[in-house]
Coordinates of C-alpha atoms and ligand atoms in Angstrom, one line a residue:
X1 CA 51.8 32.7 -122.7
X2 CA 53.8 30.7 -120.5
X3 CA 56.8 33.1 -118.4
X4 CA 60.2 31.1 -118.5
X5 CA 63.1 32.4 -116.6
X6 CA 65.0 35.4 -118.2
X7 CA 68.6 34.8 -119.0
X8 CA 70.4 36.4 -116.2
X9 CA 71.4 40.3 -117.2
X10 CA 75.8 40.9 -118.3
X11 CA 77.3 41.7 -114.9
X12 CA 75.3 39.5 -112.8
X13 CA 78.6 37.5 -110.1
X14 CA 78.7 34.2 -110.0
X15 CA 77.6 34.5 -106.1
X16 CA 76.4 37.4 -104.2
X17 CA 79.2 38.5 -101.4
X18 CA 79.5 40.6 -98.4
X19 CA 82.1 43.6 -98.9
X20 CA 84.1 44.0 -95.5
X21 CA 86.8 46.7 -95.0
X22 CA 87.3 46.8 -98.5
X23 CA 87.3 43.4 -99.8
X24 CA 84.2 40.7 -101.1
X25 CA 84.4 38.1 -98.7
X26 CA 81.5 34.9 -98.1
X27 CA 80.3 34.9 -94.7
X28 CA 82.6 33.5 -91.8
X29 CA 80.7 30.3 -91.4
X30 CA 80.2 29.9 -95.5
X31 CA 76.5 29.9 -95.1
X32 CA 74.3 31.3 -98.3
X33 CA 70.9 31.4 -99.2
X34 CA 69.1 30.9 -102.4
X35 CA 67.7 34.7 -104.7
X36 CA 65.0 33.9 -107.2
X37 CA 64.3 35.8 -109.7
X38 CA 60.6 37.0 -110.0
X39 CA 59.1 35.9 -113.6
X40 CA 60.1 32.3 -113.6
X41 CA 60.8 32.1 -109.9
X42 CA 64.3 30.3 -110.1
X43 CA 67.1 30.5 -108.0
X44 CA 69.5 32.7 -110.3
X45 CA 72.2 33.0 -107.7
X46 CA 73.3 32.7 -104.0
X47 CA 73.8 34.7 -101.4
X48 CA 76.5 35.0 -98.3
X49 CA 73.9 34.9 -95.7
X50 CA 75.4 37.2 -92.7
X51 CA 75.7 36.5 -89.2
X52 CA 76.5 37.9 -86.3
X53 CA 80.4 37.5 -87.1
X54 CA 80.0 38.8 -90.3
X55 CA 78.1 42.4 -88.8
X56 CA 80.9 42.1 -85.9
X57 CA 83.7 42.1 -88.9
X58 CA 81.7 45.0 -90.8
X59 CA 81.4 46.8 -87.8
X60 CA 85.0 46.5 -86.7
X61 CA 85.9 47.8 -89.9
X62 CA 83.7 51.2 -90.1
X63 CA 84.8 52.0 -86.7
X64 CA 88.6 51.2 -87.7
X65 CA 87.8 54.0 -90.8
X66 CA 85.7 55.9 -88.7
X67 CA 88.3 56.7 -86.0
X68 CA 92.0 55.9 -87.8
X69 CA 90.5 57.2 -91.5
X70 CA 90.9 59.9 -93.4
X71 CA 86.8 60.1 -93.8
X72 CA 85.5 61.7 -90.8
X73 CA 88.0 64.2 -90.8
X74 CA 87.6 65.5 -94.3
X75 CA 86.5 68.8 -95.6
X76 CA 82.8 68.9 -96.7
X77 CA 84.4 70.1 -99.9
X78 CA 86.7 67.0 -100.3
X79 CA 83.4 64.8 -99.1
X80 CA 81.2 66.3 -101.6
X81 CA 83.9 65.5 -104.9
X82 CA 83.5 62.6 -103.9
X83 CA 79.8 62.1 -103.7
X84 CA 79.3 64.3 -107.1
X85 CA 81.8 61.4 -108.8
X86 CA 79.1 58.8 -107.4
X87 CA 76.2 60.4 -108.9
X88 CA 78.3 60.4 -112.2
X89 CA 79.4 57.0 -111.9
X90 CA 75.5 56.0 -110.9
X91 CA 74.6 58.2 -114.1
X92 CA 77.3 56.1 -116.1
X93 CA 75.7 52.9 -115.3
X94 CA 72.1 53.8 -115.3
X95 CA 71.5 50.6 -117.9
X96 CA 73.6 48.4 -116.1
X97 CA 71.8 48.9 -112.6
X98 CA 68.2 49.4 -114.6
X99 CA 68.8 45.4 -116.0
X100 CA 70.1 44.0 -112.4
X101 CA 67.1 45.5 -110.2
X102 CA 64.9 44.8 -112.7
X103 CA 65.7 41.0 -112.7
X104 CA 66.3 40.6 -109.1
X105 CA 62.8 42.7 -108.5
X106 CA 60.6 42.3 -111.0
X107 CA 59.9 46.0 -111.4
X108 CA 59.1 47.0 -114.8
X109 CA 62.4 48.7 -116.7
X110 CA 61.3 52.0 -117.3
X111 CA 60.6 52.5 -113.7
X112 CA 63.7 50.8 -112.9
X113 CA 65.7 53.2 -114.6
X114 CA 64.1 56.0 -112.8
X115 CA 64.9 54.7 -110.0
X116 CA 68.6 54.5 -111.2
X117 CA 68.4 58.5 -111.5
X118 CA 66.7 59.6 -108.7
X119 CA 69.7 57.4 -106.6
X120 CA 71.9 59.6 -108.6
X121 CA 70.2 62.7 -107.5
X122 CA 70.3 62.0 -104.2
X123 CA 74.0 62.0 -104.0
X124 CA 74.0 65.0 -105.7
X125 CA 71.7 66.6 -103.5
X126 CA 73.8 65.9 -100.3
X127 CA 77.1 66.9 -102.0
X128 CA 75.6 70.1 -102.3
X129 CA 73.9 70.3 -99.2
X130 CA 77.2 69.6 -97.2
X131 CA 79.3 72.7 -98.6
X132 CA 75.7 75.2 -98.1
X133 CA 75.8 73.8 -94.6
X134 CA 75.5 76.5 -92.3
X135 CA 75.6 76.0 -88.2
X136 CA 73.7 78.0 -85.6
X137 CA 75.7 80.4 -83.7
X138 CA 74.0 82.8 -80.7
X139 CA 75.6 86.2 -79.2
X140 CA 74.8 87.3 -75.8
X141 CA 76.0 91.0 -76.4
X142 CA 79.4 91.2 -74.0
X143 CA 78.7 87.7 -72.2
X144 CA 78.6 84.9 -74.4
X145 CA 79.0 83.7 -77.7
X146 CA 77.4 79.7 -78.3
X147 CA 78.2 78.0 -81.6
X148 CA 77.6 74.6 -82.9
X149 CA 79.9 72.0 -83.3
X150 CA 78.4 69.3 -85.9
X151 CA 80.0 66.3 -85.9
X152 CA 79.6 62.7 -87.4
X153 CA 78.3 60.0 -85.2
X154 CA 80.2 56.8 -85.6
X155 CA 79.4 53.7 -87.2
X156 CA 75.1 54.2 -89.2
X157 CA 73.8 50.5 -89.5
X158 CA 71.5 51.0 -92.5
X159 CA 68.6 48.6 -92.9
X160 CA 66.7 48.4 -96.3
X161 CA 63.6 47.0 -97.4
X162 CA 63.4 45.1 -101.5
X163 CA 60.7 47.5 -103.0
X164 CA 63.6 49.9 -104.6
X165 CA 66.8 48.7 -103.3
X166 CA 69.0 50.7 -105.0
X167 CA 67.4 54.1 -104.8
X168 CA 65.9 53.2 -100.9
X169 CA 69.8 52.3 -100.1
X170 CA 71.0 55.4 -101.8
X171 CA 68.4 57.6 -99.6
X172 CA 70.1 56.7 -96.2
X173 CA 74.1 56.1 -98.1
X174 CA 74.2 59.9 -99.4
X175 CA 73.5 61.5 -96.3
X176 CA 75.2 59.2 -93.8
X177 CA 78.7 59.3 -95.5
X178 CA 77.8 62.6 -96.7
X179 CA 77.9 63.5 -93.0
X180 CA 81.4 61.7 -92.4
X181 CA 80.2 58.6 -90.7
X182 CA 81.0 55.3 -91.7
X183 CA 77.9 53.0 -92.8
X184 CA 77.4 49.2 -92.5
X185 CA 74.4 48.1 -94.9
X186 CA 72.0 45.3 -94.7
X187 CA 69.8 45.1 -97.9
X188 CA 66.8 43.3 -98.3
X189 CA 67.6 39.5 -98.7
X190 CA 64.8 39.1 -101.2
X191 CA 66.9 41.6 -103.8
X192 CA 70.7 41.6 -102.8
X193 CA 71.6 42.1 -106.6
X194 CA 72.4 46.1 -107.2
X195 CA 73.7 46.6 -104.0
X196 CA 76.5 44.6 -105.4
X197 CA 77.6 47.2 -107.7
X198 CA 78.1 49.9 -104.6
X199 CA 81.7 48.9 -104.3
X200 CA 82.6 49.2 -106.9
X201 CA 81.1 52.6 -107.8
X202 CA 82.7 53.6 -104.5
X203 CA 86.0 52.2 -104.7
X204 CA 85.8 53.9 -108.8
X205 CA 84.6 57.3 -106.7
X206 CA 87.2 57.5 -104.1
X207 CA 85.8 56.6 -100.9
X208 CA 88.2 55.4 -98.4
X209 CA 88.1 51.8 -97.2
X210 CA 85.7 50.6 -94.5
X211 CA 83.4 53.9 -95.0
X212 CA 81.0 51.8 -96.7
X213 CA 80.5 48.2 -95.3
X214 CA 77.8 45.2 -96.9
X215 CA 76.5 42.7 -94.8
X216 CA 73.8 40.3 -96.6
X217 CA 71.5 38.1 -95.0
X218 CA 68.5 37.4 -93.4
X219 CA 66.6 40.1 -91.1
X220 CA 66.7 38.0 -88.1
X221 CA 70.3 37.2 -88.0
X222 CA 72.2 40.0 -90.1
X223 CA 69.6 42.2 -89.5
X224 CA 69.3 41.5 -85.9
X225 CA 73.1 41.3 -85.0
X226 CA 73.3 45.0 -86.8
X227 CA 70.7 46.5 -84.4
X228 CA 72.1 44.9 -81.0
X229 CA 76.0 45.7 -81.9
X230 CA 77.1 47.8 -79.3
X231 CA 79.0 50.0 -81.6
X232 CA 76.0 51.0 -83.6
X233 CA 75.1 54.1 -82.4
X234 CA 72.0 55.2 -85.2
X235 CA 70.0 52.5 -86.9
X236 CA 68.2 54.0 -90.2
X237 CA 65.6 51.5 -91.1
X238 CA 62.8 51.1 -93.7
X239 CA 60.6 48.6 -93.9
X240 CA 57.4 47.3 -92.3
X241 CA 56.2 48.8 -89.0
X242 CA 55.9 45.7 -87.2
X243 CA 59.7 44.8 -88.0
X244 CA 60.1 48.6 -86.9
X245 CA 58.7 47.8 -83.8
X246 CA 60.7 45.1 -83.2
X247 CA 63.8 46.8 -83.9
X248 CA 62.7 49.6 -82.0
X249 CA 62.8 47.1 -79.2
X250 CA 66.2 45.8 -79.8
X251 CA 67.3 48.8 -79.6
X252 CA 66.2 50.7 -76.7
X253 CA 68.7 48.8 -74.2
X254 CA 71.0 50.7 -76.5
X255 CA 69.4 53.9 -76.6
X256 CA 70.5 54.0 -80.3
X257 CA 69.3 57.2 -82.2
X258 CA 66.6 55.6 -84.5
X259 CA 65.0 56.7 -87.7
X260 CA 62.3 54.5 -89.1
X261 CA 60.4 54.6 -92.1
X262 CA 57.4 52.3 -92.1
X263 CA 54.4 51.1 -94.1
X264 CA 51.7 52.6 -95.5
X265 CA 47.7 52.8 -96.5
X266 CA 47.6 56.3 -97.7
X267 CA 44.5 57.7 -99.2
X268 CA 43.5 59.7 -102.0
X269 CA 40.7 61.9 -101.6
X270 CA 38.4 62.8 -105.0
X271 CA 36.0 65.7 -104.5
X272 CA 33.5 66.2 -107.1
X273 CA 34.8 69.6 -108.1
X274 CA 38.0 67.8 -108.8
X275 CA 39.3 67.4 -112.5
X276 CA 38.5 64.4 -113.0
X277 CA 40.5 63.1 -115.9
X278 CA 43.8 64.1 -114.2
X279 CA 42.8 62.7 -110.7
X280 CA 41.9 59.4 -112.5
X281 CA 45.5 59.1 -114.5
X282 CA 47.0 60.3 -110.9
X283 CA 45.4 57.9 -108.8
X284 CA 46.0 55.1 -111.4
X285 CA 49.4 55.7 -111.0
X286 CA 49.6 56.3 -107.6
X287 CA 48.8 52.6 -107.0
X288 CA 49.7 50.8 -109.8
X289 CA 53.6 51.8 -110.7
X290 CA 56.0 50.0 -109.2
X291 CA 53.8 47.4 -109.0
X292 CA 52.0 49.0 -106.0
X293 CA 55.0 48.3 -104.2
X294 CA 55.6 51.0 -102.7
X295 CA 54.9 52.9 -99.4
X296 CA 53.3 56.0 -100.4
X297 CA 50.6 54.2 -102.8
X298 CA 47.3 55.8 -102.4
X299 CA 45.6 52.6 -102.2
X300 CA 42.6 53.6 -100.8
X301 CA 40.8 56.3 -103.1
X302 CA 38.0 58.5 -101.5
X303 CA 35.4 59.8 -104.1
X304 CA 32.5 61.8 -103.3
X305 CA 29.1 60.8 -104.0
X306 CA 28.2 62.8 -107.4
X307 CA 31.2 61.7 -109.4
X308 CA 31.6 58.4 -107.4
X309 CA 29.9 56.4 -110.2
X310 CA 31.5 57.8 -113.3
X311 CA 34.8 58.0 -111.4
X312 CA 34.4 53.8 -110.8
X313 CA 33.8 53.4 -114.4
X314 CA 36.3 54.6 -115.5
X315 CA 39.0 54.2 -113.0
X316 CA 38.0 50.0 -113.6
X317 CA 38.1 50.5 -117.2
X318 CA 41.6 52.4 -117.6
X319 CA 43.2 50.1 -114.5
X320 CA 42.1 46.9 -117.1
X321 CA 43.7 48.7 -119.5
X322 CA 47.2 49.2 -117.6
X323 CA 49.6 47.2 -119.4
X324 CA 51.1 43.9 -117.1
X325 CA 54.1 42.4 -118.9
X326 CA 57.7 41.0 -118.7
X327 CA 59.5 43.4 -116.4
X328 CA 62.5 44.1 -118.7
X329 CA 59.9 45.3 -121.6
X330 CA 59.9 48.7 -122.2
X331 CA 56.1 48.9 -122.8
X332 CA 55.5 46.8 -119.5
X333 CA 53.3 49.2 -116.9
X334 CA 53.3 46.5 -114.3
X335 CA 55.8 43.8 -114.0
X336 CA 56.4 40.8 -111.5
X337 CA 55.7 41.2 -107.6
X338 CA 59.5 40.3 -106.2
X339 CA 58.9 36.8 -104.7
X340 CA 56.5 34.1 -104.3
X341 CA 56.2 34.7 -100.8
X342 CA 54.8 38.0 -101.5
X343 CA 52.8 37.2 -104.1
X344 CA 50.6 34.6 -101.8
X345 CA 50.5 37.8 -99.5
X346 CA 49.2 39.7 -102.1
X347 CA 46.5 37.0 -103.9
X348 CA 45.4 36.4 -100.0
X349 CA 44.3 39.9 -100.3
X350 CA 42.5 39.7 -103.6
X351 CA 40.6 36.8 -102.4
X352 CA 39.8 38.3 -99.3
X353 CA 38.7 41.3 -101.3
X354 CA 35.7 39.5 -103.6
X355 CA 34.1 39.3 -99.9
X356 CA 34.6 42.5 -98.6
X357 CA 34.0 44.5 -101.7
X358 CA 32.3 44.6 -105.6
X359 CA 35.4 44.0 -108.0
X360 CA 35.4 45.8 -110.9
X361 CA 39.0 45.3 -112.5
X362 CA 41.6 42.6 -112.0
X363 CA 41.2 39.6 -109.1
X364 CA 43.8 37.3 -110.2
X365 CA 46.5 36.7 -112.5
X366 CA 46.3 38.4 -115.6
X367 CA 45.7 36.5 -118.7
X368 CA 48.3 35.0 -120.7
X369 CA 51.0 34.5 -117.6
X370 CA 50.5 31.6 -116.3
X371 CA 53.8 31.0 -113.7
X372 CA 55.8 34.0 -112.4
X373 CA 54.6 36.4 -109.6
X374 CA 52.4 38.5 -111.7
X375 CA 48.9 39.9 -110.7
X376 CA 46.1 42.0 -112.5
X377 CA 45.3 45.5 -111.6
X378 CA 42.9 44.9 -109.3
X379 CA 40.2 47.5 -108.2
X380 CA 37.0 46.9 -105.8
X381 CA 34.3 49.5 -105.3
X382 CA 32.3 49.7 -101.9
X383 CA 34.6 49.2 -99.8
X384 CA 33.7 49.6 -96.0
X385 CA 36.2 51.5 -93.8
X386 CA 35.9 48.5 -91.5
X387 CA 37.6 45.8 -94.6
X388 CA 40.7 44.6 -94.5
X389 CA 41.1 45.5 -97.7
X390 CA 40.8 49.4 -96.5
X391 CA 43.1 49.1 -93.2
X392 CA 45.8 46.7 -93.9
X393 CA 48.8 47.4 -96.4
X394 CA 48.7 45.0 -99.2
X395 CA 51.8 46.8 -101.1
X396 CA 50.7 44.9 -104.6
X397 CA 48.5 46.5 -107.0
X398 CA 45.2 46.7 -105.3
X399 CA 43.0 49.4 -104.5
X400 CA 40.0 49.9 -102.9
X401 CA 37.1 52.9 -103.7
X402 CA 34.9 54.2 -101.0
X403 CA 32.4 56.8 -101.5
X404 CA 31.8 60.0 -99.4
X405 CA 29.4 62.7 -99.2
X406 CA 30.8 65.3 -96.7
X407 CA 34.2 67.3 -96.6
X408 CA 34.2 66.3 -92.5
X409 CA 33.6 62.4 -93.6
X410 CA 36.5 62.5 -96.7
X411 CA 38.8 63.9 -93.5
X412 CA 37.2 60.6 -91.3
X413 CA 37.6 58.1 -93.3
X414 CA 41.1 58.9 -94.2
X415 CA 42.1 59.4 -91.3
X416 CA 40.4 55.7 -90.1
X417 CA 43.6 53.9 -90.4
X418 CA 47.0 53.1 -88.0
X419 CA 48.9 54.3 -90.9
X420 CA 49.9 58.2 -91.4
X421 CA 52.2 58.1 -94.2
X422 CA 51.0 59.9 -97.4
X423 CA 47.8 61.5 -98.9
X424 CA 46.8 63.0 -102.0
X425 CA 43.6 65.3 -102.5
X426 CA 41.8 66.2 -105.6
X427 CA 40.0 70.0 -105.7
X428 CA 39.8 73.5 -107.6
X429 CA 38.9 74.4 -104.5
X430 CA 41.9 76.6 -102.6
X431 CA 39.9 76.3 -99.2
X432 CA 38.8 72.6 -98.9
X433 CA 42.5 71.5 -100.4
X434 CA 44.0 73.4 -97.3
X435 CA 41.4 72.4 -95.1
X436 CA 41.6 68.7 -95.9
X437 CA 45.3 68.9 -96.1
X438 CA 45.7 70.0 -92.5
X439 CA 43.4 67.7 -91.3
X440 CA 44.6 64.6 -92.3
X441 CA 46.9 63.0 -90.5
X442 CA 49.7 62.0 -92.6
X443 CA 53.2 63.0 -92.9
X444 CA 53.3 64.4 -96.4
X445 CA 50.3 65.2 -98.2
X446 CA 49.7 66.1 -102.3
X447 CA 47.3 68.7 -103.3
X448 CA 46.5 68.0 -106.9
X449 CA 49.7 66.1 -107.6
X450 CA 51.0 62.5 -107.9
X451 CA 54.3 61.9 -105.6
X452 CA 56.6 64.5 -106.9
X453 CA 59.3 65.0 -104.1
X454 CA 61.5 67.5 -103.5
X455 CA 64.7 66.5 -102.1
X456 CA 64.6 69.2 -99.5
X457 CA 61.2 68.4 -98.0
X458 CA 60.4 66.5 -94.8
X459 CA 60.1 62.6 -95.2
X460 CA 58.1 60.6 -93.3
X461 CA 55.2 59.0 -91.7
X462 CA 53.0 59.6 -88.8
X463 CA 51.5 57.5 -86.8
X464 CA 52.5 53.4 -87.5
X465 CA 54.2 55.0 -90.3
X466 CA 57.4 55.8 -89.0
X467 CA 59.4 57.8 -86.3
X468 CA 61.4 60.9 -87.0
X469 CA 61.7 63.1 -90.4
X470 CA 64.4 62.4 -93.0
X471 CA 65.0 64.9 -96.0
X472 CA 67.2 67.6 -96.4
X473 CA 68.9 69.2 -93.6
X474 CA 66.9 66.5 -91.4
X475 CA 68.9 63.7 -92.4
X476 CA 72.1 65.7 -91.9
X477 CA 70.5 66.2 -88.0
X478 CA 69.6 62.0 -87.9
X479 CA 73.0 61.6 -88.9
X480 CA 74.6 63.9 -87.1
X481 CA 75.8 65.1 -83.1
X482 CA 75.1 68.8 -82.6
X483 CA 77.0 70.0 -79.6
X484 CA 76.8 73.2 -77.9
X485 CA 79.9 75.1 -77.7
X486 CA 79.2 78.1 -74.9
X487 CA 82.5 80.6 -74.5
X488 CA 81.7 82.9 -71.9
X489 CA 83.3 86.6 -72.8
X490 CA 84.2 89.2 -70.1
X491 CA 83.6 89.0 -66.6
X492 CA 83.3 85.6 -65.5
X493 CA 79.5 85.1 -64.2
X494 CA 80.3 82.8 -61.2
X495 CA 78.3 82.6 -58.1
X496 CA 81.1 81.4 -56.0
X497 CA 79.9 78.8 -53.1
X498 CA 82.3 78.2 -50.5
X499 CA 83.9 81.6 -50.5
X500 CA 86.8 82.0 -47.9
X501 CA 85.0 85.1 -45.5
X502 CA 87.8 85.0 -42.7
X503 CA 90.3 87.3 -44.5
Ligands
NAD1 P1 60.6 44.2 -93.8 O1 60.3 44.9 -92.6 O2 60.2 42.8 -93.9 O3 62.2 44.2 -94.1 C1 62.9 45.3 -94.2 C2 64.4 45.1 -93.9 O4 64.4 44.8 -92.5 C3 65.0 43.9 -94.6 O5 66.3 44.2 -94.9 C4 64.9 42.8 -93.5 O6 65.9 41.8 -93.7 C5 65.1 43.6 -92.3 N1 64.7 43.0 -91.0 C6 63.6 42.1 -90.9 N2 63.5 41.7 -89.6 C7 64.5 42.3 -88.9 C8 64.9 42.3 -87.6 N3 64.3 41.6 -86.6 N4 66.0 43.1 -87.2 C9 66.6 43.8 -88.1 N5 66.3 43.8 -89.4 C10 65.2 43.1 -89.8 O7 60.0 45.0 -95.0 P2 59.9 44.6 -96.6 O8 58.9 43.6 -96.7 O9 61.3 44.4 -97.0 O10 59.5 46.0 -97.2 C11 58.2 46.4 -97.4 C12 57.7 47.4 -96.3 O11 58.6 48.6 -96.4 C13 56.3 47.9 -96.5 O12 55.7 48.0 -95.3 C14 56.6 49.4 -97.0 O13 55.5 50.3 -96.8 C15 57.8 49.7 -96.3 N6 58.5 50.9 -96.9 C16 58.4 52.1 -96.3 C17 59.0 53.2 -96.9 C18 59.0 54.5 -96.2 O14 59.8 55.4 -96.6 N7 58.1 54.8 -95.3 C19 59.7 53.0 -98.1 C20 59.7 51.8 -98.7 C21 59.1 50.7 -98.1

């Protein structure tokens, strides 16, 4: 089967647009850039590609709203109506948003559409959270009584990587306006599509005008002008941890608050007492949907050495199995990787992989799809801790086995990595799962369980994985300024210097 471009879904613009202040606008010197699509790799559209004039108007704008708006200064119960009517209005359009980031990305519809819901849910979530919001107040019986004041910051730059635009812009949107502050976003130039339809879901919602501000472009010139304007307090970023560190750069002359997300090579540990059926559907899923494009994928699976053969078997067998297809197919379990660029990344890797390891599923394109960004579950067994294949992200759908025998050498060899982000262990045993979980050094970690989050948990990555917590009442904190209110209550306490002695 040859892959020829899809037909562009209803609802895709004739070009893709900033959205300053209220109003679409092209970029200030009229530049654009080309957005393929990922199946047939054709330019579908083209894109305002943002400079530093068009993050200087954006900016100008949130900090016009922020300080001269209605916004900041609303009750949490006037915010939250408003966020609730977003997560309806995201609800509404689930099928509309599902098509758009599936033809911009290449990820497979069904995920797509979860992805539409969970965006919902996070708006939701902080509309809730704002009203429960409680602040910390401290008596000092007969001398003091400290409260805080929260406020919002100011103007959140909000950088966003092209894995799950949507959702990945609705995590940092909800909680930054949430919070009152006004938000400039940069999306990911590679899928500048859904972040199209934010306007007018806000506009439909009520926001005021110049809360929310969309600058597209490139990371190097929108991106970059976003983290050096002076008027930026907090950048939010995800994304890889060497752009982190360059942004953490850019920043510090700044001294911007900073919350940064980063990559990932998380493992997933197999212990022979584990059941094994479930921890073989888990771990095939924990690599393999969207695409293996994503950050917590537990792309390096740990099995120990009595069910290591068996567990390879099968785990090649069913990841053969996994269905690769046109992304906007219902049945399709992994779609199109989302651009040519990524997809030589990715192959690289492969290659480099038939060196470092045995393959045992997968290794190139799958059969049938010939053109497009597609690639075969791909699965090598052996793999040495000292591979590339086991250190480096490949965020594509490859994984590598290694075996173990020891409980001290599973904690070792997951732990042999720069990255801390996720991990996942497999046991009936209550002891080892704590154990293990303790021990490995990873922000988040899944005892028997695929990536099931609750909204309310810590996010976030140790390690080159990232740099502060978001989720829940973190993100309210990122986003934020708690200040200290002391009121001092009868007798003044006042060492007095200078006192006049001479009367
Ligand atoms: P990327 O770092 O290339 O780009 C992310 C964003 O940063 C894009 O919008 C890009 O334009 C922008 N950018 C690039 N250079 C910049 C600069 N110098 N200044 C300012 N902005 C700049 O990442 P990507 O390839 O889009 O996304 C994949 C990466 O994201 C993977 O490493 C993945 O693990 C990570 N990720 C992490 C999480 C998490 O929560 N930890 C979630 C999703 C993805």
């Amino acid at each position: 089967m040859t892959t020829t471009a899809p037909t562009p879904p209803a609802g895709v613009p004739d070009r893709i647009r900033h959205y300053i202040g209220g109003r679409f606008t092209d970029s200030v010197d009229g530049g654009t850039f080309d957005v393929l699509e990922p199946v047939g790799n054709t330019t579908y559209v083209t894109a305002a590609s943002g400079q530093k004039a068009d993050i200087d108007a954006a900016v100008a704008a949130a900090r016009t709203a922020f300080e001269e708006g209605p916004w900041a200064r609303a009750l949490p119960r006037e915010r939250s109506r408003v966020l609730h009517r977003i997560a309806d209005l995201v609800e509404s359009r689930e099928d509309e948003l599902a098509e758009m980031e599936t033809f911009d990305s290449g990820l497979p519809i069904s995920q797509s559409r979860g992805q539409a819901r969970r965006a919902a849910e996070n708006f939701r979530f902080f509309a809730d959270l704002i009203v429960a919001q409680a602040d910390d107040a401290y008596k000092v019986p007969g001398r003091q009584i400290n409260y805080v004041n929260r406020k919002p910051i100011g103007v959140a730059g909000l950088i966003t990587p092209w894995n799950t635009p949507f959702m990945l812009e609705s995590w940092k949107l909800a909680p930054s306006i949430a919070t009152g502050n006004s938000v400039v976003l940069k999306p990911a130039e590679f899928t500048p599509l859904s972040a199209q339809l934010w306007p007018g879901i806000f506009e439909e919602a009520g926001l005021p005008e110049g809360v929310f501000n969309l600058v597209n472009g490139f990371g190097e010139s929108a991106g970059d002008a976003l983290v050096k304007h002076p008027d930026v307090p907090l950048i939010s970023f995800t994304g890889e941890s060497r752009t982190g560190q360059i942004i953490f750069g850019n920043a510090a002359p700044y001294l911007k608050g900073l919350s940064m997300e980063l990559g990932g090579k998380s493992p997933a540990v197999v212990f022979a007492d584990a059941d094994l059926d479930t921890a073989i559907d888990a771990t095939i899923f924990g690599v393999f949907s969207l695409n293996g494009e994503r950050c917590t994928a537990g792309s390096r699976i740990l099995v120990q050495r009595p069910v290591y053969d068996e567990f390879v078997e099968r785990y090649a067998a069913q990841a053969s199995r996994v269905r690769v297809g046109l992304p906007h197919d219902p049945e399709t379990e992994v779609g199109a990787l989302v651009h040519p660029e990524h997809y030589e990344k990715v192959m690289s890797y492969v290659e480099l992989g038939k060196s470092e390891g045995r393959l045992v599923a997968g290794g190139g394109r799958p059969e049938g799809f010939d053109e497009g960004n597609f690639v075969a579950p791909t699965v090598f067994a052996d793999v040495p801790p000292t591979a590339r294949i086991f250190r480096e992200e490949i965020f594509g759908p490859v994984v590598a086995i290694t075996p173990f025998d020891t409980d001290e050498e599973a904690v070792a060899l997951a732990n042999d990595t720069d990255y801390g982000l996720a991990a996942y262990i497999w046991t009936s045993d209550l002891r080892r799962a704590h154990t293990v979980a303790q021990a490995v050094e990873s922000g988040m970690v899944w005892l028997n369980s695929n990536n099931v989050r609750d909204l309310r948990t810590p996010f976030g990555g140790v390690k080159a994985s990232g740099l502060g917590h978001e989720g829940g009442y973190r993100s309210i904190d990122f986003y934020t300024d708690q200040q200290a209110v002391h009121i001092n209550l009868g007798e003044v306490h006042n060492p007095v210097f200078g006192r006049d002695t001479s009367a």
